[in-house]
Amino acid sequence: MVQKLSILALLICFGFSTFAQDAYMNASAEDIEKTYLGGEAYKVKTFTQEFKSEKPKNIIFMIGDGMGVTQVFSGITAHHGHLFLENCKHIGFSKTQSADKYITDSAAGGTALSTGVKTYNGAISVDLNKKQIKTILESSEENGLATGLVSTSAITHATPASFIAHQPQRSMYEEIAADFLKTDIDVFIGGGRDHFNMRKDSVNLVEKLKENGYRYEEDMSAVKRVKKGKLAALVADVHTGRLSERGDMLPVATKTAINILSKNDKGFFLMVEGSQIDWGGHANSTIYIVEEMLDFDKAIGKALEFAAKDGETLVIVTADHETGGMAITGGIMNDGVVKAGFPTKGHTSVMVPVFAYGPGAEEFIGIMENTDIHDKMKKLLLGK
Ligand code: MG
Ligand code: ZN
């Protein structure tokens, strides 16, 4: 803390933008939130670029909700110049517009990525006529692949929901939870327990999951010990807390899901969401964004580590949209200091990055529609 204060004092001395006019104690809480003062470091490994196959047997699809190029670079700066993400050598951009809006929400954005169809904001894998659209997770299941979802929000929230549920509105959490029971998903880890067992209809979906052969867990210390079988892990009433509260839940959940799914001979499809990068953007908090970005990068590290060893796994990292219009207005790379400004508390329309690693990664270069990401993944994984 002393070190952080001295860095801040240094920034003030050297006229670090608006901070120059304010003594630290006079800076508003909001201004303090706009500067990340550096934090703990983890080891970033470099992985092989040689793979066993030309086409992937498995796909790990990672969505940083609200993660634009600036959010990525805030993480790079905060982490002194390097992220696991930089192992991805094939990079493109995705256009995120929804069917009815220039600026998408996470439901239409998730649906475009999960189904290859642009729909209206708020839609969970239904089209403009509210007709259900099959998701890549459902198609993977039909083809005998194992499937999984991991998120740091409620597992019923728009992004994960759009891979498994079909509802006309994202707010229909209890209906979305019921949709999980209509599928054969192997692993899901996230929040959203209330939508399963504190329901208006009094049906206890957790009991039904157990009847359907799922091992049910509520605590990450138990979750991380699961090596095989079907796992339903609801680790929060609704959303998991911020990093300080939930700890290494996301990287551990990612590794656990990969462990379990990789037991399937035919391969697997796993979607992992860093849900709260978006919430940091909505809060216009650089600190929140950087914390979430680095945590998501640690989860990316778990995926890449498996993919490098396995040689038949494609890892794709992208976003549904950018949030906050984040602009980095200052920083110190060596100290991991990042200062940002934000013109909006909402989403923006800008293209988001697409990063790929593994067999088939070369398909994900150039400027593409968000729906193309689905089409390319499906063709590579399922051959159609
Ligand atoms: Mg989300
Ligand atoms: Zn959002």
Short mmCIF file of C-alpha atoms and ligand atoms in Angstrom, two decimals:
data_model
loop_
_atom_site.label_atom_id
_atom_site.label_comp_id
_atom_site.label_asym_id
_atom_site.label_seq_id
_atom_site.Cartn_x
_atom_site.Cartn_y
_atom_site.Cartn_z
CA MET A 1 0.00 0.00 0.00
CA VAL A 2 2.86 2.37 0.87
CA GLN A 3 4.35 1.62 -2.53
CA LYS A 4 1.03 2.27 -4.24
CA LEU A 5 0.64 5.59 -2.46
CA SER A 6 4.14 6.61 -3.48
CA ILE A 7 3.41 5.73 -7.12
CA LEU A 8 0.27 7.83 -6.91
CA ALA A 9 2.23 10.69 -5.32
CA LEU A 10 4.68 10.39 -8.20
CA LEU A 11 1.86 10.58 -10.72
CA ILE A 12 0.50 13.68 -9.06
CA CYS A 13 3.97 15.32 -9.07
CA PHE A 14 4.42 14.65 -12.75
CA GLY A 15 1.09 16.12 -13.68
CA PHE A 16 -0.77 12.90 -14.35
CA SER A 17 -3.81 14.39 -16.12
CA THR A 18 -6.65 15.45 -13.82
CA PHE A 19 -4.94 14.01 -10.77
CA ALA A 20 -2.47 16.88 -10.97
CA GLN A 21 -5.05 19.28 -9.65
CA ASP A 22 -6.17 17.05 -6.82
CA ALA A 23 -4.37 15.94 -3.74
CA TYR A 24 -4.89 12.18 -3.26
CA MET A 25 -7.20 12.70 -0.29
CA ASN A 26 -9.37 15.09 -2.27
CA ALA A 27 -9.77 12.85 -5.31
CA SER A 28 -13.30 11.54 -5.62
CA ALA A 29 -13.94 7.83 -5.15
CA GLU A 30 -14.81 7.70 -8.83
CA ASP A 31 -11.45 9.18 -9.85
CA ILE A 32 -9.60 6.73 -7.63
CA GLU A 33 -11.47 3.89 -9.34
CA LYS A 34 -10.19 5.19 -12.67
CA THR A 35 -6.55 4.47 -11.86
CA TYR A 36 -5.16 0.97 -11.30
CA LEU A 37 -1.98 1.23 -9.27
CA GLY A 38 -0.41 -2.13 -10.05
CA GLY A 39 -0.87 -5.44 -8.27
CA GLU A 40 0.29 -9.01 -7.86
CA ALA A 41 1.96 -10.70 -10.80
CA TYR A 42 1.65 -14.24 -12.11
CA LYS A 43 3.97 -16.10 -14.43
CA VAL A 44 3.02 -15.88 -18.10
CA LYS A 45 4.17 -18.95 -20.01
CA THR A 46 4.95 -19.24 -23.70
CA PHE A 47 3.38 -22.28 -25.36
CA THR A 48 4.24 -24.29 -28.46
CA GLN A 49 2.84 -23.29 -31.86
CA GLU A 50 3.07 -26.90 -33.15
CA PHE A 51 -0.16 -28.90 -33.12
CA LYS A 52 -0.97 -32.57 -33.72
CA SER A 53 -3.95 -32.21 -36.05
CA GLU A 54 -5.23 -29.84 -38.73
CA LYS A 55 -8.73 -29.71 -37.33
CA PRO A 56 -9.67 -29.39 -33.68
CA LYS A 57 -11.19 -32.24 -31.68
CA ASN A 58 -12.06 -29.79 -28.89
CA ILE A 59 -12.95 -26.10 -28.73
CA ILE A 60 -12.56 -23.90 -25.68
CA PHE A 61 -14.48 -20.72 -26.47
CA MET A 62 -13.68 -17.86 -24.12
CA ILE A 63 -15.81 -14.72 -23.99
CA GLY A 64 -14.63 -11.64 -22.15
CA ASP A 65 -17.93 -9.80 -21.75
CA GLY A 66 -17.33 -6.14 -22.65
CA MET A 67 -13.70 -6.81 -23.58
CA GLY A 68 -12.49 -4.43 -26.28
CA VAL A 69 -8.90 -3.87 -27.36
CA THR A 70 -8.49 -1.23 -24.65
CA GLN A 71 -9.58 -3.58 -21.88
CA VAL A 72 -7.02 -6.09 -23.20
CA PHE A 73 -4.30 -3.43 -23.25
CA SER A 74 -5.21 -2.28 -19.74
CA GLY A 75 -4.44 -5.86 -18.69
CA ILE A 76 -1.19 -5.90 -20.66
CA THR A 77 -0.08 -2.65 -19.03
CA ALA A 78 -1.20 -3.70 -15.54
CA HIS A 79 0.72 -6.94 -15.96
CA HIS A 80 3.94 -5.16 -16.96
CA GLY A 81 3.69 -5.86 -20.68
CA HIS A 82 2.55 -9.47 -21.02
CA LEU A 83 -0.51 -11.71 -20.90
CA PHE A 84 -1.13 -15.41 -21.60
CA LEU A 85 -3.36 -14.14 -24.41
CA GLU A 86 -0.27 -13.24 -26.45
CA ASN A 87 0.25 -16.93 -27.22
CA CYS A 88 -2.60 -16.48 -29.72
CA LYS A 89 -0.88 -15.62 -33.01
CA HIS A 90 -3.99 -15.49 -35.20
CA ILE A 91 -5.98 -12.35 -34.56
CA GLY A 92 -9.02 -10.73 -36.13
CA PHE A 93 -11.90 -8.37 -35.38
CA SER A 94 -15.59 -9.07 -34.90
CA LYS A 95 -18.44 -6.71 -35.81
CA THR A 96 -20.95 -6.92 -32.98
CA GLN A 97 -24.09 -5.19 -34.29
CA SER A 98 -27.35 -7.01 -33.49
CA ALA A 99 -30.31 -7.47 -35.87
CA ASP A 100 -32.21 -4.50 -34.48
CA LYS A 101 -29.58 -2.28 -32.86
CA TYR A 102 -26.26 -0.68 -33.79
CA ILE A 103 -25.16 -1.39 -30.20
CA THR A 104 -25.79 -4.95 -29.06
CA ASP A 105 -26.51 -6.30 -25.62
CA SER A 106 -25.01 -9.53 -24.28
CA ALA A 107 -28.08 -11.62 -25.16
CA ALA A 108 -28.06 -10.81 -28.88
CA GLY A 109 -24.24 -10.83 -28.82
CA GLY A 110 -24.17 -14.25 -27.13
CA THR A 111 -26.82 -15.61 -29.51
CA ALA A 112 -24.81 -14.48 -32.57
CA LEU A 113 -21.76 -16.32 -31.20
CA SER A 114 -23.68 -19.43 -30.11
CA THR A 115 -25.99 -19.83 -33.14
CA GLY A 116 -24.62 -17.79 -36.05
CA VAL A 117 -27.85 -15.78 -36.22
CA LYS A 118 -28.23 -12.07 -35.51
CA THR A 119 -31.31 -11.39 -33.42
CA TYR A 120 -32.90 -8.62 -31.33
CA ASN A 121 -31.36 -7.27 -28.13
CA GLY A 122 -32.58 -9.32 -25.17
CA ALA A 123 -33.14 -12.55 -27.13
CA ILE A 124 -31.73 -15.82 -25.76
CA SER A 125 -31.11 -18.04 -28.81
CA VAL A 126 -34.39 -17.25 -30.52
CA ASP A 127 -34.62 -15.40 -33.84
CA LEU A 128 -36.53 -12.24 -34.75
CA ASN A 129 -39.73 -14.34 -34.87
CA LYS A 130 -38.96 -15.78 -31.41
CA LYS A 131 -38.31 -19.17 -32.98
CA GLN A 132 -35.67 -21.32 -31.23
CA ILE A 133 -32.26 -21.56 -32.91
CA LYS A 134 -29.98 -24.52 -32.22
CA THR A 135 -26.72 -23.56 -30.50
CA ILE A 136 -23.24 -24.93 -31.12
CA LEU A 137 -23.37 -26.46 -27.64
CA GLU A 138 -26.55 -28.35 -28.54
CA SER A 139 -25.12 -29.46 -31.91
CA SER A 140 -21.95 -30.62 -30.16
CA GLU A 141 -24.04 -32.69 -27.75
CA GLU A 142 -25.95 -34.26 -30.64
CA ASN A 143 -22.65 -35.27 -32.19
CA GLY A 144 -21.50 -37.06 -29.05
CA LEU A 145 -19.15 -34.37 -27.79
CA ALA A 146 -19.02 -33.43 -24.10
CA THR A 147 -20.16 -29.88 -23.31
CA GLY A 148 -19.66 -27.32 -20.59
CA LEU A 149 -20.29 -23.74 -19.45
CA VAL A 150 -18.33 -21.69 -16.92
CA SER A 151 -19.03 -18.10 -15.89
CA THR A 152 -18.46 -15.56 -13.13
CA SER A 153 -22.07 -14.40 -13.36
CA ALA A 154 -25.21 -16.42 -12.74
CA ILE A 155 -25.01 -19.35 -15.17
CA THR A 156 -28.52 -18.22 -16.22
CA HIS A 157 -27.24 -14.75 -17.22
CA ALA A 158 -27.38 -13.70 -20.89
CA THR A 159 -23.98 -14.91 -22.11
CA PRO A 160 -23.97 -18.51 -20.80
CA ALA A 161 -27.77 -18.73 -21.23
CA SER A 162 -27.49 -18.04 -24.95
CA PHE A 163 -25.53 -21.28 -25.39
CA ILE A 164 -28.10 -23.56 -23.76
CA ALA A 165 -31.50 -21.86 -23.35
CA HIS A 166 -34.16 -20.48 -25.67
CA GLN A 167 -36.23 -17.63 -24.27
CA PRO A 168 -37.68 -14.43 -25.73
CA GLN A 169 -36.19 -12.28 -22.93
CA ARG A 170 -32.91 -12.50 -21.02
CA SER A 171 -34.63 -11.60 -17.75
CA MET A 172 -36.53 -14.93 -17.71
CA TYR A 173 -33.92 -16.47 -15.39
CA GLU A 174 -36.13 -19.20 -13.95
CA GLU A 175 -37.27 -20.34 -17.40
CA ILE A 176 -33.62 -20.30 -18.51
CA ALA A 177 -32.66 -22.46 -15.50
CA ALA A 178 -35.40 -24.94 -16.46
CA ASP A 179 -33.93 -25.10 -19.98
CA PHE A 180 -30.71 -26.57 -18.52
CA LEU A 181 -32.74 -29.68 -17.60
CA LYS A 182 -33.78 -30.15 -21.23
CA THR A 183 -30.18 -30.69 -22.27
CA ASP A 184 -27.46 -33.19 -21.62
CA ILE A 185 -24.74 -30.65 -20.71
CA ASP A 186 -21.93 -32.36 -18.79
CA VAL A 187 -20.48 -29.56 -16.68
CA PHE A 188 -21.66 -26.12 -15.62
CA ILE A 189 -20.01 -23.94 -13.01
CA GLY A 190 -21.21 -20.45 -12.07
CA GLY A 191 -23.71 -18.57 -9.92
CA GLY A 192 -27.50 -18.59 -10.20
CA ARG A 193 -28.50 -21.08 -7.47
CA ASP A 194 -31.64 -19.06 -6.65
CA HIS A 195 -32.95 -19.61 -10.17
CA PHE A 196 -32.76 -23.37 -9.63
CA ASN A 197 -34.01 -23.82 -6.08
CA MET A 198 -35.69 -20.61 -4.89
CA ARG A 199 -38.23 -20.45 -7.68
CA LYS A 200 -41.69 -18.91 -7.88
CA ASP A 201 -43.05 -22.31 -8.99
CA SER A 202 -41.42 -23.97 -5.93
CA VAL A 203 -39.90 -26.66 -8.13
CA ASN A 204 -36.45 -27.63 -6.88
CA LEU A 205 -34.36 -28.02 -10.02
CA VAL A 206 -31.29 -28.97 -7.97
CA GLU A 207 -33.10 -32.15 -6.89
CA LYS A 208 -34.02 -32.82 -10.51
CA LEU A 209 -30.40 -32.34 -11.58
CA LYS A 210 -29.35 -34.92 -8.97
CA GLU A 211 -32.04 -37.32 -10.23
CA ASN A 212 -30.58 -36.84 -13.71
CA GLY A 213 -27.20 -38.04 -12.49
CA TYR A 214 -25.42 -34.76 -11.79
CA ARG A 215 -23.05 -34.38 -8.91
CA TYR A 216 -24.14 -31.09 -7.31
CA GLU A 217 -21.70 -28.77 -5.54
CA GLU A 218 -21.89 -25.26 -4.09
CA ASP A 219 -18.32 -24.75 -2.97
CA MET A 220 -15.23 -24.35 -5.16
CA SER A 221 -13.09 -26.40 -2.75
CA ALA A 222 -15.35 -29.39 -3.58
CA VAL A 223 -15.75 -28.44 -7.25
CA LYS A 224 -12.04 -28.52 -7.93
CA ARG A 225 -11.77 -32.12 -6.73
CA VAL A 226 -14.24 -33.43 -9.32
CA LYS A 227 -12.43 -35.34 -12.07
CA LYS A 228 -15.20 -37.05 -14.02
CA GLY A 229 -18.94 -37.53 -14.46
CA LYS A 230 -21.60 -34.85 -14.72
CA LEU A 231 -21.16 -31.77 -12.58
CA ALA A 232 -23.63 -29.00 -11.72
CA ALA A 233 -21.87 -26.39 -9.59
CA LEU A 234 -23.84 -23.35 -8.44
CA VAL A 235 -21.39 -21.43 -6.29
CA ALA A 236 -23.40 -18.24 -5.63
CA ASP A 237 -27.05 -17.30 -4.99
CA VAL A 238 -26.99 -15.11 -8.09
CA HIS A 239 -23.68 -13.68 -9.34
CA THR A 240 -20.28 -14.59 -7.91
CA GLY A 241 -18.62 -11.69 -6.08
CA ARG A 242 -15.80 -9.52 -7.31
CA LEU A 243 -12.29 -10.98 -7.40
CA SER A 244 -11.56 -10.11 -3.74
CA GLU A 245 -14.54 -12.25 -2.74
CA ARG A 246 -14.45 -15.12 -5.24
CA GLY A 247 -10.66 -15.57 -5.45
CA ASP A 248 -9.39 -17.91 -8.18
CA MET A 249 -12.85 -19.34 -8.95
CA LEU A 250 -12.64 -18.69 -12.72
CA PRO A 251 -9.24 -20.25 -13.50
CA VAL A 252 -9.98 -23.16 -11.15
CA ALA A 253 -13.44 -23.73 -12.66
CA THR A 254 -11.94 -23.58 -16.16
CA LYS A 255 -9.32 -26.18 -15.29
CA THR A 256 -11.88 -28.40 -13.57
CA ALA A 257 -14.25 -28.28 -16.54
CA ILE A 258 -11.42 -29.11 -18.97
CA ASN A 259 -10.33 -32.03 -16.76
CA ILE A 260 -13.80 -33.54 -16.79
CA LEU A 261 -14.71 -32.85 -20.44
CA SER A 262 -11.39 -34.09 -21.82
CA LYS A 263 -12.28 -37.61 -20.60
CA ASN A 264 -14.67 -37.85 -23.58
CA ASP A 265 -13.05 -39.64 -26.54
CA LYS A 266 -15.11 -37.76 -29.13
CA GLY A 267 -14.02 -34.32 -27.94
CA PHE A 268 -15.72 -31.40 -26.23
CA PHE A 269 -17.08 -27.86 -26.53
CA LEU A 270 -16.57 -25.58 -23.53
CA MET A 271 -17.60 -21.93 -23.21
CA VAL A 272 -15.89 -19.90 -20.47
CA GLU A 273 -17.01 -16.35 -19.71
CA GLY A 274 -15.13 -13.61 -17.89
CA SER A 275 -18.49 -11.99 -17.12
CA GLN A 276 -17.49 -9.03 -15.03
CA ILE A 277 -15.10 -7.20 -17.36
CA ASP A 278 -18.40 -5.76 -18.61
CA TRP A 279 -19.49 -4.73 -15.14
CA GLY A 280 -16.21 -2.89 -14.59
CA GLY A 281 -16.97 -1.04 -17.83
CA HIS A 282 -20.51 -0.19 -16.73
CA ALA A 283 -19.06 1.09 -13.43
CA ASN A 284 -16.37 3.07 -15.34
CA SER A 285 -13.87 1.47 -12.96
CA THR A 286 -10.38 0.85 -14.31
CA ILE A 287 -9.56 -1.11 -11.16
CA TYR A 288 -12.54 -3.44 -11.64
CA ILE A 289 -11.76 -3.90 -15.36
CA VAL A 290 -8.07 -4.68 -14.80
CA GLU A 291 -8.77 -7.12 -11.96
CA GLU A 292 -11.29 -8.96 -14.15
CA MET A 293 -9.09 -8.82 -17.24
CA LEU A 294 -6.13 -10.39 -15.41
CA ASP A 295 -8.34 -13.04 -13.83
CA PHE A 296 -9.76 -13.87 -17.27
CA ASP A 297 -6.21 -14.07 -18.63
CA LYS A 298 -5.34 -16.61 -15.92
CA ALA A 299 -8.29 -18.71 -17.09
CA ILE A 300 -7.04 -18.29 -20.68
CA GLY A 301 -3.68 -19.58 -19.40
CA LYS A 302 -5.39 -22.76 -18.11
CA ALA A 303 -7.05 -23.29 -21.50
CA LEU A 304 -3.83 -22.69 -23.44
CA GLU A 305 -1.82 -24.95 -21.16
CA PHE A 306 -4.23 -27.83 -21.88
CA ALA A 307 -4.39 -27.01 -25.60
CA ALA A 308 -0.59 -26.91 -25.92
CA LYS A 309 -0.26 -30.33 -24.29
CA ASP A 310 -3.26 -31.85 -26.09
CA GLY A 311 -2.40 -30.59 -29.59
CA GLU A 312 -5.98 -31.06 -30.87
CA THR A 313 -7.71 -28.20 -29.06
CA LEU A 314 -8.66 -24.84 -30.54
CA VAL A 315 -8.88 -21.93 -28.09
CA ILE A 316 -10.79 -18.84 -29.24
CA VAL A 317 -10.91 -15.70 -27.13
CA THR A 318 -13.27 -12.87 -28.04
CA ALA A 319 -15.97 -10.55 -26.69
CA ASP A 320 -19.64 -9.94 -27.32
CA HIS A 321 -19.12 -6.13 -27.38
CA GLU A 322 -17.08 -3.39 -25.75
CA THR A 323 -18.33 -1.60 -22.61
CA GLY A 324 -17.65 1.95 -21.44
CA GLY A 325 -15.78 3.23 -24.49
CA MET A 326 -12.68 2.80 -22.34
CA ALA A 327 -9.72 4.98 -23.33
CA ILE A 328 -6.33 4.64 -21.65
CA THR A 329 -5.14 8.16 -20.90
CA GLY A 330 -2.01 7.37 -18.95
CA GLY A 331 0.06 4.63 -17.39
CA ILE A 332 3.43 3.25 -16.39
CA MET A 333 4.23 -0.13 -17.96
CA ASN A 334 7.00 -1.05 -15.51
CA ASP A 335 4.82 -0.40 -12.48
CA GLY A 336 1.59 -1.76 -13.96
CA VAL A 337 -0.20 1.56 -13.54
CA VAL A 338 -3.20 2.27 -15.79
CA LYS A 339 -5.42 5.34 -15.90
CA ALA A 340 -8.51 5.42 -18.11
CA GLY A 341 -11.41 7.62 -19.10
CA PHE A 342 -14.90 6.59 -20.17
CA PRO A 343 -17.40 8.47 -22.35
CA THR A 344 -20.34 6.19 -21.50
CA LYS A 345 -21.64 3.81 -18.83
CA GLY A 346 -23.15 1.62 -21.54
CA HIS A 347 -21.95 -0.66 -24.33
CA THR A 348 -20.33 0.67 -27.50
CA SER A 349 -20.51 -0.39 -31.15
CA VAL A 350 -16.80 -0.83 -31.84
CA MET A 351 -15.29 -4.03 -33.30
CA VAL A 352 -13.89 -6.41 -30.68
CA PRO A 353 -10.76 -8.55 -31.01
CA VAL A 354 -10.76 -12.27 -31.83
CA PHE A 355 -7.72 -14.30 -30.72
CA ALA A 356 -7.12 -17.92 -31.74
CA TYR A 357 -4.64 -20.64 -30.78
CA GLY A 358 -4.46 -24.24 -31.99
CA PRO A 359 -5.57 -26.22 -35.05
CA GLY A 360 -7.87 -24.07 -37.21
CA ALA A 361 -6.72 -20.81 -35.61
CA GLU A 362 -5.75 -19.42 -39.02
CA GLU A 363 -9.50 -19.20 -39.88
CA PHE A 364 -9.99 -16.38 -37.39
CA ILE A 365 -8.06 -13.55 -39.03
CA GLY A 366 -9.38 -10.41 -40.71
CA ILE A 367 -12.59 -8.53 -40.06
CA MET A 368 -15.61 -10.79 -39.58
CA GLU A 369 -19.18 -10.70 -38.33
CA ASN A 370 -19.77 -12.08 -34.83
CA THR A 371 -21.93 -14.75 -36.52
CA ASP A 372 -18.93 -15.88 -38.61
CA ILE A 373 -17.17 -16.96 -35.40
CA HIS A 374 -19.97 -19.46 -34.77
CA ASP A 375 -19.94 -20.68 -38.38
CA LYS A 376 -16.16 -21.19 -38.40
CA MET A 377 -16.16 -22.98 -35.03
CA LYS A 378 -19.00 -25.27 -36.08
CA LYS A 379 -17.39 -26.16 -39.39
CA LEU A 380 -14.05 -26.92 -37.74
CA LEU A 381 -15.51 -28.89 -34.82
CA LEU A 382 -18.47 -30.67 -36.41
CA GLY A 383 -17.59 -30.47 -40.11
CA LYS A 384 -20.76 -28.57 -41.06
MG MG B 1 -22.15 -11.82 -19.83
ZN ZN B 2 -23.09 -5.03 -20.25
#
